[in-house]
mmCIF file of C-alpha atoms in Angstrom:
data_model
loop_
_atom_site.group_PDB
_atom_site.id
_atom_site.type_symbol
_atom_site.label_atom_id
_atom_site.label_comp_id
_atom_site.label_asym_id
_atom_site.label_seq_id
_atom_site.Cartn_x
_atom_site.Cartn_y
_atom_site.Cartn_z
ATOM 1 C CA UNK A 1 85.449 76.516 99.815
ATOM 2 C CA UNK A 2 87.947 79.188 98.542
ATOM 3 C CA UNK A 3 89.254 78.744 94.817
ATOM 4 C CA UNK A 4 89.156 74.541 95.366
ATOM 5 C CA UNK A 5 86.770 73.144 92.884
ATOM 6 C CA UNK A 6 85.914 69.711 93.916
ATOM 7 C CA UNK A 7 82.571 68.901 92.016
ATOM 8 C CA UNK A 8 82.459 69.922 87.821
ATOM 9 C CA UNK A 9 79.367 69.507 85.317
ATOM 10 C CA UNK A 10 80.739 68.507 82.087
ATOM 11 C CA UNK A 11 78.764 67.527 78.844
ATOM 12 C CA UNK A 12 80.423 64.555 77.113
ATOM 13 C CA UNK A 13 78.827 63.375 73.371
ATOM 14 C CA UNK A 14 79.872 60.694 71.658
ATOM 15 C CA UNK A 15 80.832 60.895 68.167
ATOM 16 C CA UNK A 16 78.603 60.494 65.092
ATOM 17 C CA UNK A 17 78.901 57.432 62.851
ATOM 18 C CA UNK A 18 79.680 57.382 59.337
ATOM 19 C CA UNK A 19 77.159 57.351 56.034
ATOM 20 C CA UNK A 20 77.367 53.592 54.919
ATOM 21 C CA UNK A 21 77.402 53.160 51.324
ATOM 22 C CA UNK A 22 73.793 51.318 49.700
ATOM 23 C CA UNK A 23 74.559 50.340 46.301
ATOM 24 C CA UNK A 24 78.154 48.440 47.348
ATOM 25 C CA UNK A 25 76.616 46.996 51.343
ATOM 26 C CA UNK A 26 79.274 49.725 52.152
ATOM 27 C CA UNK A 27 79.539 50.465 56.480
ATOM 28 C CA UNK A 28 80.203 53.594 57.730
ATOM 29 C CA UNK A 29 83.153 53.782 60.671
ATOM 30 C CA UNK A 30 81.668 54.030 64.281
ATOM 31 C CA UNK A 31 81.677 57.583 65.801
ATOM 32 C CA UNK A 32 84.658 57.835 68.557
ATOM 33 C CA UNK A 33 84.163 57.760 72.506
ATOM 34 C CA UNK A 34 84.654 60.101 75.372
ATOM 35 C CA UNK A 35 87.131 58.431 77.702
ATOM 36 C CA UNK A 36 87.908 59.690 81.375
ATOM 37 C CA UNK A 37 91.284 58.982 81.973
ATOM 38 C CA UNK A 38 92.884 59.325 85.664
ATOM 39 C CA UNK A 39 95.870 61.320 85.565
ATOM 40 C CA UNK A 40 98.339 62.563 88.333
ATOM 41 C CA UNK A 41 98.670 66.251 88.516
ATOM 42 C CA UNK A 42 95.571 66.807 87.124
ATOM 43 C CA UNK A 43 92.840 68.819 88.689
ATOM 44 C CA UNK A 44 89.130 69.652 88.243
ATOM 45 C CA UNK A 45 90.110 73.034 88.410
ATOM 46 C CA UNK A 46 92.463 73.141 85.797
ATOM 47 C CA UNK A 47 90.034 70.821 83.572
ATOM 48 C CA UNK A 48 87.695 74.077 83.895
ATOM 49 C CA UNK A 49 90.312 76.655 83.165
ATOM 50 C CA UNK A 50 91.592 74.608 79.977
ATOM 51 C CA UNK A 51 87.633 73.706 78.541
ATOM 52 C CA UNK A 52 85.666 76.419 80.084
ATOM 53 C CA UNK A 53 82.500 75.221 77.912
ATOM 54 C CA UNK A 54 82.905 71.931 79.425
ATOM 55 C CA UNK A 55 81.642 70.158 76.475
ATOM 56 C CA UNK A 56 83.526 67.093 75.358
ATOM 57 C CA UNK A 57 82.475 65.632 71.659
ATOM 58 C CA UNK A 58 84.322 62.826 70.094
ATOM 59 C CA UNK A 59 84.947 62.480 66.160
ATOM 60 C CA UNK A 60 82.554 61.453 63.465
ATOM 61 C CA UNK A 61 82.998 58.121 61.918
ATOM 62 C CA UNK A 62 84.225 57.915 58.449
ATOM 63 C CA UNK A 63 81.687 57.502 55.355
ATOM 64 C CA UNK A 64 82.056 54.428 52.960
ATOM 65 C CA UNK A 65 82.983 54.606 49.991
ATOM 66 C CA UNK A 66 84.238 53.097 46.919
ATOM 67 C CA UNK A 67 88.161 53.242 48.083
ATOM 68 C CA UNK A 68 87.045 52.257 51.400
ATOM 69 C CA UNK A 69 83.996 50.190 51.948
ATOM 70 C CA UNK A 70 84.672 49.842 55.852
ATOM 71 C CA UNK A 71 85.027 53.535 57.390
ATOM 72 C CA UNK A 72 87.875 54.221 59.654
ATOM 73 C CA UNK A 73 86.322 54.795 63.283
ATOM 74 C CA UNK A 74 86.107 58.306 63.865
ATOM 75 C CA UNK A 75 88.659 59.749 66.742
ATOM 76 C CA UNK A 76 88.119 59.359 70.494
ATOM 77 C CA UNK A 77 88.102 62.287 72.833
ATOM 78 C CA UNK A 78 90.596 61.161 75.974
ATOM 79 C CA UNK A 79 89.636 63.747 79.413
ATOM 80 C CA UNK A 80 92.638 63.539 82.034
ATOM 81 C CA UNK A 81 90.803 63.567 85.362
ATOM 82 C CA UNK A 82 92.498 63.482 89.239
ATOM 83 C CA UNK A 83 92.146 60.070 90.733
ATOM 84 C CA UNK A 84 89.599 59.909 93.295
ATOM 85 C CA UNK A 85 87.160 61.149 91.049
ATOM 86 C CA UNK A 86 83.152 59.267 90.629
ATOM 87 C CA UNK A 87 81.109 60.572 88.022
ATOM 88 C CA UNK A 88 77.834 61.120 88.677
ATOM 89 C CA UNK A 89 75.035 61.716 86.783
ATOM 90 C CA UNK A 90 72.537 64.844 86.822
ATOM 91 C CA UNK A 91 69.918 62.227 89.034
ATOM 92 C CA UNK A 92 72.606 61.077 91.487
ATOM 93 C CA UNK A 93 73.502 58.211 90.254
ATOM 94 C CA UNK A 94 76.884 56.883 90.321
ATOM 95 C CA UNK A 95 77.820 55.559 86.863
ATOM 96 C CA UNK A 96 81.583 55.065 87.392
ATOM 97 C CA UNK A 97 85.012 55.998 89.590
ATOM 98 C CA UNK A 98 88.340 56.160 88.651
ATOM 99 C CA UNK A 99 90.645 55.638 91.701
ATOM 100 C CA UNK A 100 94.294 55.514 90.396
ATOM 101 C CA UNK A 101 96.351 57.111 87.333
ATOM 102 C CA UNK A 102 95.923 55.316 84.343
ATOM 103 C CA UNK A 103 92.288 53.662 85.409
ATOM 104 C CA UNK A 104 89.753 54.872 82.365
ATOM 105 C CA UNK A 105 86.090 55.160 81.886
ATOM 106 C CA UNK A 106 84.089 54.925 78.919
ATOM 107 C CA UNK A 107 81.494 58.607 79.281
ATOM 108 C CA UNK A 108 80.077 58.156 76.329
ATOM 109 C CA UNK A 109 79.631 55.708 73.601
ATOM 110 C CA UNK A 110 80.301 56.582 69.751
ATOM 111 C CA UNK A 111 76.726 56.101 67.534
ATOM 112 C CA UNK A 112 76.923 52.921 64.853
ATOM 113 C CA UNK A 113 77.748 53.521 60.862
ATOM 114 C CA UNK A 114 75.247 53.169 58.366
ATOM 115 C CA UNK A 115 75.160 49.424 57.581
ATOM 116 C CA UNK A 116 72.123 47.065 56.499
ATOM 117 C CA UNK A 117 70.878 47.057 59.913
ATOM 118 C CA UNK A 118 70.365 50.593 60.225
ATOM 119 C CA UNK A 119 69.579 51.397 56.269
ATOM 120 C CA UNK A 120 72.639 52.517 55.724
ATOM 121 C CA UNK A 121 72.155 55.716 57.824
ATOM 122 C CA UNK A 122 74.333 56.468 60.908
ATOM 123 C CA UNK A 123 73.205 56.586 64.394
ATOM 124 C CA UNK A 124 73.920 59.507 66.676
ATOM 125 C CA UNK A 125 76.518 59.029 69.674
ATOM 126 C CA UNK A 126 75.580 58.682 73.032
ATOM 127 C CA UNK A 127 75.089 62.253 75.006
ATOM 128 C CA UNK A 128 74.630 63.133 78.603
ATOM 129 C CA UNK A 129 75.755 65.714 81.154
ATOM 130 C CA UNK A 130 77.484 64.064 84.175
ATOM 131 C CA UNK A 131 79.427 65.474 87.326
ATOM 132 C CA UNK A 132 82.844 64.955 87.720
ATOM 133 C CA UNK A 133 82.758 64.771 91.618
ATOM 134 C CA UNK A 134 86.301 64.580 93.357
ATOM 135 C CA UNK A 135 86.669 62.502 96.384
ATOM 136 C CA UNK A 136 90.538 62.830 98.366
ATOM 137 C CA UNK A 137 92.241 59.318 98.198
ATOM 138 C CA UNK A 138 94.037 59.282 101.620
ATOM 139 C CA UNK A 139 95.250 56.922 103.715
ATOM 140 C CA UNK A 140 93.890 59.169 107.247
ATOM 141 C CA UNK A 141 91.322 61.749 107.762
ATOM 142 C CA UNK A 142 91.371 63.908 110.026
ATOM 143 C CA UNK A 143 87.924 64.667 111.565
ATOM 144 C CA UNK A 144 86.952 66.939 114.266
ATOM 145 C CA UNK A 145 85.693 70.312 115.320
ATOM 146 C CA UNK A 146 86.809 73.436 114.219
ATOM 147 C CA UNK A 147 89.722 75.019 116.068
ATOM 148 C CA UNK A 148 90.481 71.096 117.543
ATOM 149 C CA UNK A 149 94.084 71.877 116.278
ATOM 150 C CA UNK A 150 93.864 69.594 113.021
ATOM 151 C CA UNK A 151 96.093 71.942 110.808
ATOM 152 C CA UNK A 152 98.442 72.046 113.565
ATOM 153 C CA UNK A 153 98.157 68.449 114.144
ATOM 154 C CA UNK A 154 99.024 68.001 110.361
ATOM 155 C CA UNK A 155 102.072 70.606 109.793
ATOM 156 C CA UNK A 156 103.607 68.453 113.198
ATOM 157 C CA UNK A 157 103.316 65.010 111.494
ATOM 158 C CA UNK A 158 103.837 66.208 107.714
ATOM 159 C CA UNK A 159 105.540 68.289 105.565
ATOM 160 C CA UNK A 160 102.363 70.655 105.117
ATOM 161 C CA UNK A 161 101.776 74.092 105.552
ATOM 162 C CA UNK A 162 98.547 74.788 106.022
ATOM 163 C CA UNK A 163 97.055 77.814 107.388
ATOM 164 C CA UNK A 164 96.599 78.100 111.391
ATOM 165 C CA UNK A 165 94.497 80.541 113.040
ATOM 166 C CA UNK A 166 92.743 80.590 116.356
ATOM 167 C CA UNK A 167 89.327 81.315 114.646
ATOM 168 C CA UNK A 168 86.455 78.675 113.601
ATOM 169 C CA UNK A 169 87.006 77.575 109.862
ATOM 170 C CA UNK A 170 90.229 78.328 109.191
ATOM 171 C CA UNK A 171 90.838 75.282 106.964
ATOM 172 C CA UNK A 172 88.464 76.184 104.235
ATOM 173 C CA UNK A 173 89.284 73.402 101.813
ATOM 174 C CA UNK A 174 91.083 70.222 101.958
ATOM 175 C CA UNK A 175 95.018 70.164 102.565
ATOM 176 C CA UNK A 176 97.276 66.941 102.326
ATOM 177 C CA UNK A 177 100.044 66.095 103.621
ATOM 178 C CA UNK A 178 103.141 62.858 104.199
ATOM 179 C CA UNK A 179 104.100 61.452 106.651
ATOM 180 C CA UNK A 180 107.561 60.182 105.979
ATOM 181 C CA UNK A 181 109.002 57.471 108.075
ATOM 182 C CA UNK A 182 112.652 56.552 108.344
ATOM 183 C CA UNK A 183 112.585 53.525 106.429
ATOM 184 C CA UNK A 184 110.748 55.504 103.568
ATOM 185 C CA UNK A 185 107.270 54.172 103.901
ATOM 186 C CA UNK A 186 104.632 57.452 103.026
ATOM 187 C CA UNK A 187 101.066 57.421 104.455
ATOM 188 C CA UNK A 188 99.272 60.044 103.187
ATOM 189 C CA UNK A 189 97.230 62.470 105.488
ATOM 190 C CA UNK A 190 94.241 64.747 104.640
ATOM 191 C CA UNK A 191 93.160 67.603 107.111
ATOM 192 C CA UNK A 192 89.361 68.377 106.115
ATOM 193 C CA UNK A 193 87.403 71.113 106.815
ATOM 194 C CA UNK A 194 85.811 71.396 110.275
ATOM 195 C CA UNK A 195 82.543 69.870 110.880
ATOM 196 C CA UNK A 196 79.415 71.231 112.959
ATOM 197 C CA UNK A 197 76.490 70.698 114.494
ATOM 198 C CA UNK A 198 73.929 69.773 111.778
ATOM 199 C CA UNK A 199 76.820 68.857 108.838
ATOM 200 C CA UNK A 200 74.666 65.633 107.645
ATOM 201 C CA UNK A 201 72.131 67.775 106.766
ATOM 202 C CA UNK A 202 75.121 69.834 104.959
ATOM 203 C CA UNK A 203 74.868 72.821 107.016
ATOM 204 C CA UNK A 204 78.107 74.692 107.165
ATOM 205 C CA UNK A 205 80.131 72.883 104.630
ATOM 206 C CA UNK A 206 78.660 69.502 105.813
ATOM 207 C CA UNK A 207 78.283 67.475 102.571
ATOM 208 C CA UNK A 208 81.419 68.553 100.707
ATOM 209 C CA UNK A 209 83.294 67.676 104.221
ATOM 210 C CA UNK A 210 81.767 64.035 104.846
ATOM 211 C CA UNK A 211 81.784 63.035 101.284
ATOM 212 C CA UNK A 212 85.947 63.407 101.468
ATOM 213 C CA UNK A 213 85.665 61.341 104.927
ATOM 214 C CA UNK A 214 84.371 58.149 102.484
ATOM 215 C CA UNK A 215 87.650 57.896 100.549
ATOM 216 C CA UNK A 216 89.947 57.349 104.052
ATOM 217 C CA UNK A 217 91.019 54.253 104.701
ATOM 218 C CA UNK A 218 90.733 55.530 108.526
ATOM 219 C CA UNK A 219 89.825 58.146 110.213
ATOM 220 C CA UNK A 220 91.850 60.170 113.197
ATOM 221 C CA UNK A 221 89.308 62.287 115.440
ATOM 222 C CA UNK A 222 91.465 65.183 116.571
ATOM 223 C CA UNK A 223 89.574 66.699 119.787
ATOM 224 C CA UNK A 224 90.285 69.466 121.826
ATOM 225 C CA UNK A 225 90.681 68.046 126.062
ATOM 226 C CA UNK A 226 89.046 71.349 126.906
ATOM 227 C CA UNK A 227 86.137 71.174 125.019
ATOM 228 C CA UNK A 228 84.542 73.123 122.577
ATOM 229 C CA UNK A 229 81.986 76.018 121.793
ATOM 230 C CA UNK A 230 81.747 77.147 118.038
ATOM 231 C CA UNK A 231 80.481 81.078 119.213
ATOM 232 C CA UNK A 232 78.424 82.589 122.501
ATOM 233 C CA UNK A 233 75.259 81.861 120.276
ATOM 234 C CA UNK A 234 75.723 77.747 120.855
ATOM 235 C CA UNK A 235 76.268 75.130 123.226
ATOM 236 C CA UNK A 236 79.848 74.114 124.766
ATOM 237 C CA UNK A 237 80.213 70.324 124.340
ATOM 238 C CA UNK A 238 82.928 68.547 126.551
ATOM 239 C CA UNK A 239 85.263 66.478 124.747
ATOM 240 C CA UNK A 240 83.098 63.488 125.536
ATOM 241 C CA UNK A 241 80.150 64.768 123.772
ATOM 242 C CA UNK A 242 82.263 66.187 121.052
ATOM 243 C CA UNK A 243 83.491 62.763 120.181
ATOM 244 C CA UNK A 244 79.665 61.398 120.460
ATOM 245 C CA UNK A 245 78.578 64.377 118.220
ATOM 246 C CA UNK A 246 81.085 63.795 115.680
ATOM 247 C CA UNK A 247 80.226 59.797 115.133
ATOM 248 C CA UNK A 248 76.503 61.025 115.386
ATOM 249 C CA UNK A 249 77.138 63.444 112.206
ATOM 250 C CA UNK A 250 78.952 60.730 110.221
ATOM 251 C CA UNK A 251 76.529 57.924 111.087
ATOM 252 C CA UNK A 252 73.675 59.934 109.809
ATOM 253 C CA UNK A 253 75.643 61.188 106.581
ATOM 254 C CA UNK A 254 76.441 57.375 105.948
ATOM 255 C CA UNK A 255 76.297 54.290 108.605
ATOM 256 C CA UNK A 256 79.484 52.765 107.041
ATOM 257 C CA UNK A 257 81.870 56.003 107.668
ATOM 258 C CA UNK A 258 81.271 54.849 111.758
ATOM 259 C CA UNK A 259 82.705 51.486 110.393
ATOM 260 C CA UNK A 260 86.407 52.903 109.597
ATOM 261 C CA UNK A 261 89.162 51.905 111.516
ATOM 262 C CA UNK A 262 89.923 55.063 114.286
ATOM 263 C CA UNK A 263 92.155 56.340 116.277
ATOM 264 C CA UNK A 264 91.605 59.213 118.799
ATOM 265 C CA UNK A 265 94.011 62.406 119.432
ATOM 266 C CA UNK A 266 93.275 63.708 122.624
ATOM 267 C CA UNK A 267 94.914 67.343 121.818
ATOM 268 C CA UNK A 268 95.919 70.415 123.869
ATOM 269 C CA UNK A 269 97.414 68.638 126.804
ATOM 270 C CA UNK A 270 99.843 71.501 127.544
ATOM 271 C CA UNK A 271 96.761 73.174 129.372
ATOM 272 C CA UNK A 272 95.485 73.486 132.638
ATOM 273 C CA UNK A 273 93.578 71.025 134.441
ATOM 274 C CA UNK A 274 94.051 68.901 130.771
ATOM 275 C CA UNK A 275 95.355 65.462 133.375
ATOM 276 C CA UNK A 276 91.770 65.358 135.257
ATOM 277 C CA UNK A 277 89.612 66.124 132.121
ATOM 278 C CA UNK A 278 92.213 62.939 130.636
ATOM 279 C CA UNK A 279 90.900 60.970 133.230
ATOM 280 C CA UNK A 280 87.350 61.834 133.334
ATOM 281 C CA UNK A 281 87.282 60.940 129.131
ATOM 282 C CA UNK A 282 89.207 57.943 129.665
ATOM 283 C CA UNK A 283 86.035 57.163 132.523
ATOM 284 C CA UNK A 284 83.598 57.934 130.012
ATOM 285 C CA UNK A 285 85.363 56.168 126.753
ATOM 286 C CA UNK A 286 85.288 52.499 128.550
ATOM 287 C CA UNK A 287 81.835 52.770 129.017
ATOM 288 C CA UNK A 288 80.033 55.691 127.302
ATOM 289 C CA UNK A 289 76.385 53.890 127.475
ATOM 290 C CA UNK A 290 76.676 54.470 131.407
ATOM 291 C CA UNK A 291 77.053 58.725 130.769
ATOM 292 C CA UNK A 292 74.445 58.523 127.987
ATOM 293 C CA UNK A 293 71.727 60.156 130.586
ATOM 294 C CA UNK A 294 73.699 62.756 130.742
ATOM 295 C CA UNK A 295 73.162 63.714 126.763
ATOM 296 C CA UNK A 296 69.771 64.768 125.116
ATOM 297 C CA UNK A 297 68.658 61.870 122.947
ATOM 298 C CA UNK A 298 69.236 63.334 119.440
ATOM 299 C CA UNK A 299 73.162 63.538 120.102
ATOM 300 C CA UNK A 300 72.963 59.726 120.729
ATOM 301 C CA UNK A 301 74.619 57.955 118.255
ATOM 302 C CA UNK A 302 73.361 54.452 117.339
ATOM 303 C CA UNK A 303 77.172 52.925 117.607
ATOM 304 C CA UNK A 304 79.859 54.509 119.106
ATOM 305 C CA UNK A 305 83.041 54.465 117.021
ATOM 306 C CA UNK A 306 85.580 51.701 118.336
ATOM 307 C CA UNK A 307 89.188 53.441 118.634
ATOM 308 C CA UNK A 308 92.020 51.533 118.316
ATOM 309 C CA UNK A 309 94.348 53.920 120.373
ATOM 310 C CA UNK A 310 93.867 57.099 122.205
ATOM 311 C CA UNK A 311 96.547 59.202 122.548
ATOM 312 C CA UNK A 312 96.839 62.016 124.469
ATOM 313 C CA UNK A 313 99.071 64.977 122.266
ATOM 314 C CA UNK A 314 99.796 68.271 122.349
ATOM 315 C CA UNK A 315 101.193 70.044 118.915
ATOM 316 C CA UNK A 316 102.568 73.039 120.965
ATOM 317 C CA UNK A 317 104.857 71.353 123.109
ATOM 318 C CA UNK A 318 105.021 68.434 120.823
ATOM 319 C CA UNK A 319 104.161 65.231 123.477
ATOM 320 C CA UNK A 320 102.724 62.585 122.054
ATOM 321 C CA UNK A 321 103.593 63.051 118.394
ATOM 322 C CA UNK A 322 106.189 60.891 117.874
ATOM 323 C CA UNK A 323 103.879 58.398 119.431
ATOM 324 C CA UNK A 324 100.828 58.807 117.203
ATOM 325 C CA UNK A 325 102.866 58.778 114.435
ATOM 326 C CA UNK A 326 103.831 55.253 115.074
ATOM 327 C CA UNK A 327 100.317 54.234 116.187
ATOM 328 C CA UNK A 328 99.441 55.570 112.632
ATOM 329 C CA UNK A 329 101.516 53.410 111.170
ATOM 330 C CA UNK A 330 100.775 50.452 112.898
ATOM 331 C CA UNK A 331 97.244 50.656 111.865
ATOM 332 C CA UNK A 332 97.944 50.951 108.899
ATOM 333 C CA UNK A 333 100.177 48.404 108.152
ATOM 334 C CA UNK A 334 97.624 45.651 110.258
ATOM 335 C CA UNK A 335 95.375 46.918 108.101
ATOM 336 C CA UNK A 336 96.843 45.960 104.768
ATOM 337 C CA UNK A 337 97.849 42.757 106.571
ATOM 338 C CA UNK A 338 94.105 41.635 107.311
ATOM 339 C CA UNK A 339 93.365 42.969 103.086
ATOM 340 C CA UNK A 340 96.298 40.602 102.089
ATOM 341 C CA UNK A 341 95.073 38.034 104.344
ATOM 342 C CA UNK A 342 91.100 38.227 103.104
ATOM 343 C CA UNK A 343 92.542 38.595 99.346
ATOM 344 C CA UNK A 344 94.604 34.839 100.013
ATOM 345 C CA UNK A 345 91.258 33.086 101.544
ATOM 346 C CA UNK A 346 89.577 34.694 98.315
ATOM 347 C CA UNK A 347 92.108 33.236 95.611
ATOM 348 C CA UNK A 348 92.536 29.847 97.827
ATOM 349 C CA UNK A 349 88.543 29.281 98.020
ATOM 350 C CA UNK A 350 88.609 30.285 94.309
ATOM 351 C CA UNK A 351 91.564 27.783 93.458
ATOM 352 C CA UNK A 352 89.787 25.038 95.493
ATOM 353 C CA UNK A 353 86.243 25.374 93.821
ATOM 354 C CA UNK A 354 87.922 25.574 90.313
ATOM 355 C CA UNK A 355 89.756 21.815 91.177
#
């Protein structure tokens, strides 16, 4: 995964509280708290670089005393974190995610001051060692194969540079990028690593792949028209049973990712013979249960992914991309039109029952 941190195990403690103060019913200020705060421009790996212990400890509370019978609450500890970030704890448990800047999240609780309740003696703040684990917010992902032409697909449609090679794996960690329409609408794109064969059981760079696929709103499958062979050593798949294998890898990482909205980039037109293998796909894609026989049973998904468009594209002469771009955008946008719509019924049923 190159120098991109995307997971980080931090120790957060919450402050001590304060000595309370027995012969006046004095009470001792509450320790402070470990906040996560979401923060543009912020990344895990600069978190690391800044706090390379990775221990975050709030203040202690203030004792009572005599001037002040009620101590002053001792001083929180604010973390800036990316948005997109859940945190995790050691067991796997998801305590918490922060999804936009300015969102916060309590890590860790600061311990009670002495009072009557405790005999006047503080209480220790709350401790625990969680995982900062980053998930990309994007509005697309692109999924597919390695070498299906994602990176080129994305430096076509966005203003990114990422790196292009004609080898497996070039993309080695996540890159985003805009698109940027005339009337300045923005959808943001992220190319992710290239899946295999076996990525739900995180071989290759399976898990840290799929678990960026959850935070899409929808997912564009980028597939290569001629097929695809990762090295002599394994099988070539056509582009029918690349698109089968794909939804069978995210359906067994997590049902809901086959769920997503999607939208299908047939890519590499430019080549020979790419019109008949069109055709032949298009065959197959109206009704795949008919060429299932075809397929050993384990690369069988149990739902095939519904695309909303396929469109044929190729990023080295350019067809098609104008197109897809527009497609994009039109799913999007009916997309946030059916959100707006469920959101109305919501308030409307709420306003209704409330009467």
């Amino acid at each position: 995964y190159g120098k991109f941190i995307d997971d980080l195990r931090v120790y957060v403690r919450g402050g001590t509280g304060g000595m309370g103060y027995p012969r006046l019913g004095g009470e001792g200020g509450r320790g402070g708290d470990v906040w996560f705060v979401a923060q543009e421009r912020t990344t895990l790996k600069s978190i690391k670089a800044r706090y390379p212990q990775k221990r975050f400890v709030a203040g202690t509370g203030a004792n009572s005393s005599v001037k002040a019978l009620k101590g002053e609450k001792g001083k929180d500890c604010e973390v800036h974190v990316p948005p997109g970030i859940s945190i995790v704890c050691d067991d796997g448990t998801e305590i918490g995610e922060l999804n936009a800047a300015g969102e916060r999240f309590l890590a860790a609780r600061g311990g009670l001051g002495g009072s009557l309740i405790t005999n006047f003696l503080p209480c220790k703040g709350q401790r625990r060692v969680v995982h900062l684990d980053l998930k990309l917010i994007a509005d697309v992902g692109l999924v597919g194969f390695p070498n299906a032409g994602k990176s080129s697909l994305l430096s076509k449609i966005s203003h990114a540079k990422p790196e292009i090679a004609n080898y497996p794996f070039t993309t080695v960690q996540p890159e985003l990028g805009k698109i940027m329409y005339a009337d300045y609408k923005q959808i943001l794109v992220a190319d992710l690593p290239g899946l295999i064969e076996g990525a739900h059981a995180n071989r290759g760079m399976g898990h840290k792949f799929l678990k960026h696929v959850e935070r899409t709103k929808q997912l564009l499958l980028v597939v290569d028209i001629s097929g695809f062979q990762l090295s002599i050593k394994t099988r070539f798949r056509t582009a029918f049973e690349t698109i089968l294998l794909l939804t069978k890898e995210m359906e067994l990482y997590k049902e809901e990712l086959v769920a997503k909205p999607a939208l299908l980039a047939i890519n590499k037109m430019d080549l020979p013979c790419a019109k008949d293998n069109l055709n032949e796909l298009m065959k197959q894609l109206q009704n795949p249960q008919d060429f299932f026989h075809l397929l050993q049973e384990e690369m069988i998904p149990e739902n095939t992914l519904e695309f909303k468009d396929v469109i044929p594209i190729s990023t080295y002469t350019g067809e098609g991309i104008e197109e897809l771009k527009e497609r994009i955008r039109k799913c999007i946008d009916e997309e946030a039109e059916q959100e707006n719509e469920e959101y109305r019924k919501k308030k409307l049923l709420l306003l209704q029952t409330s009467g």
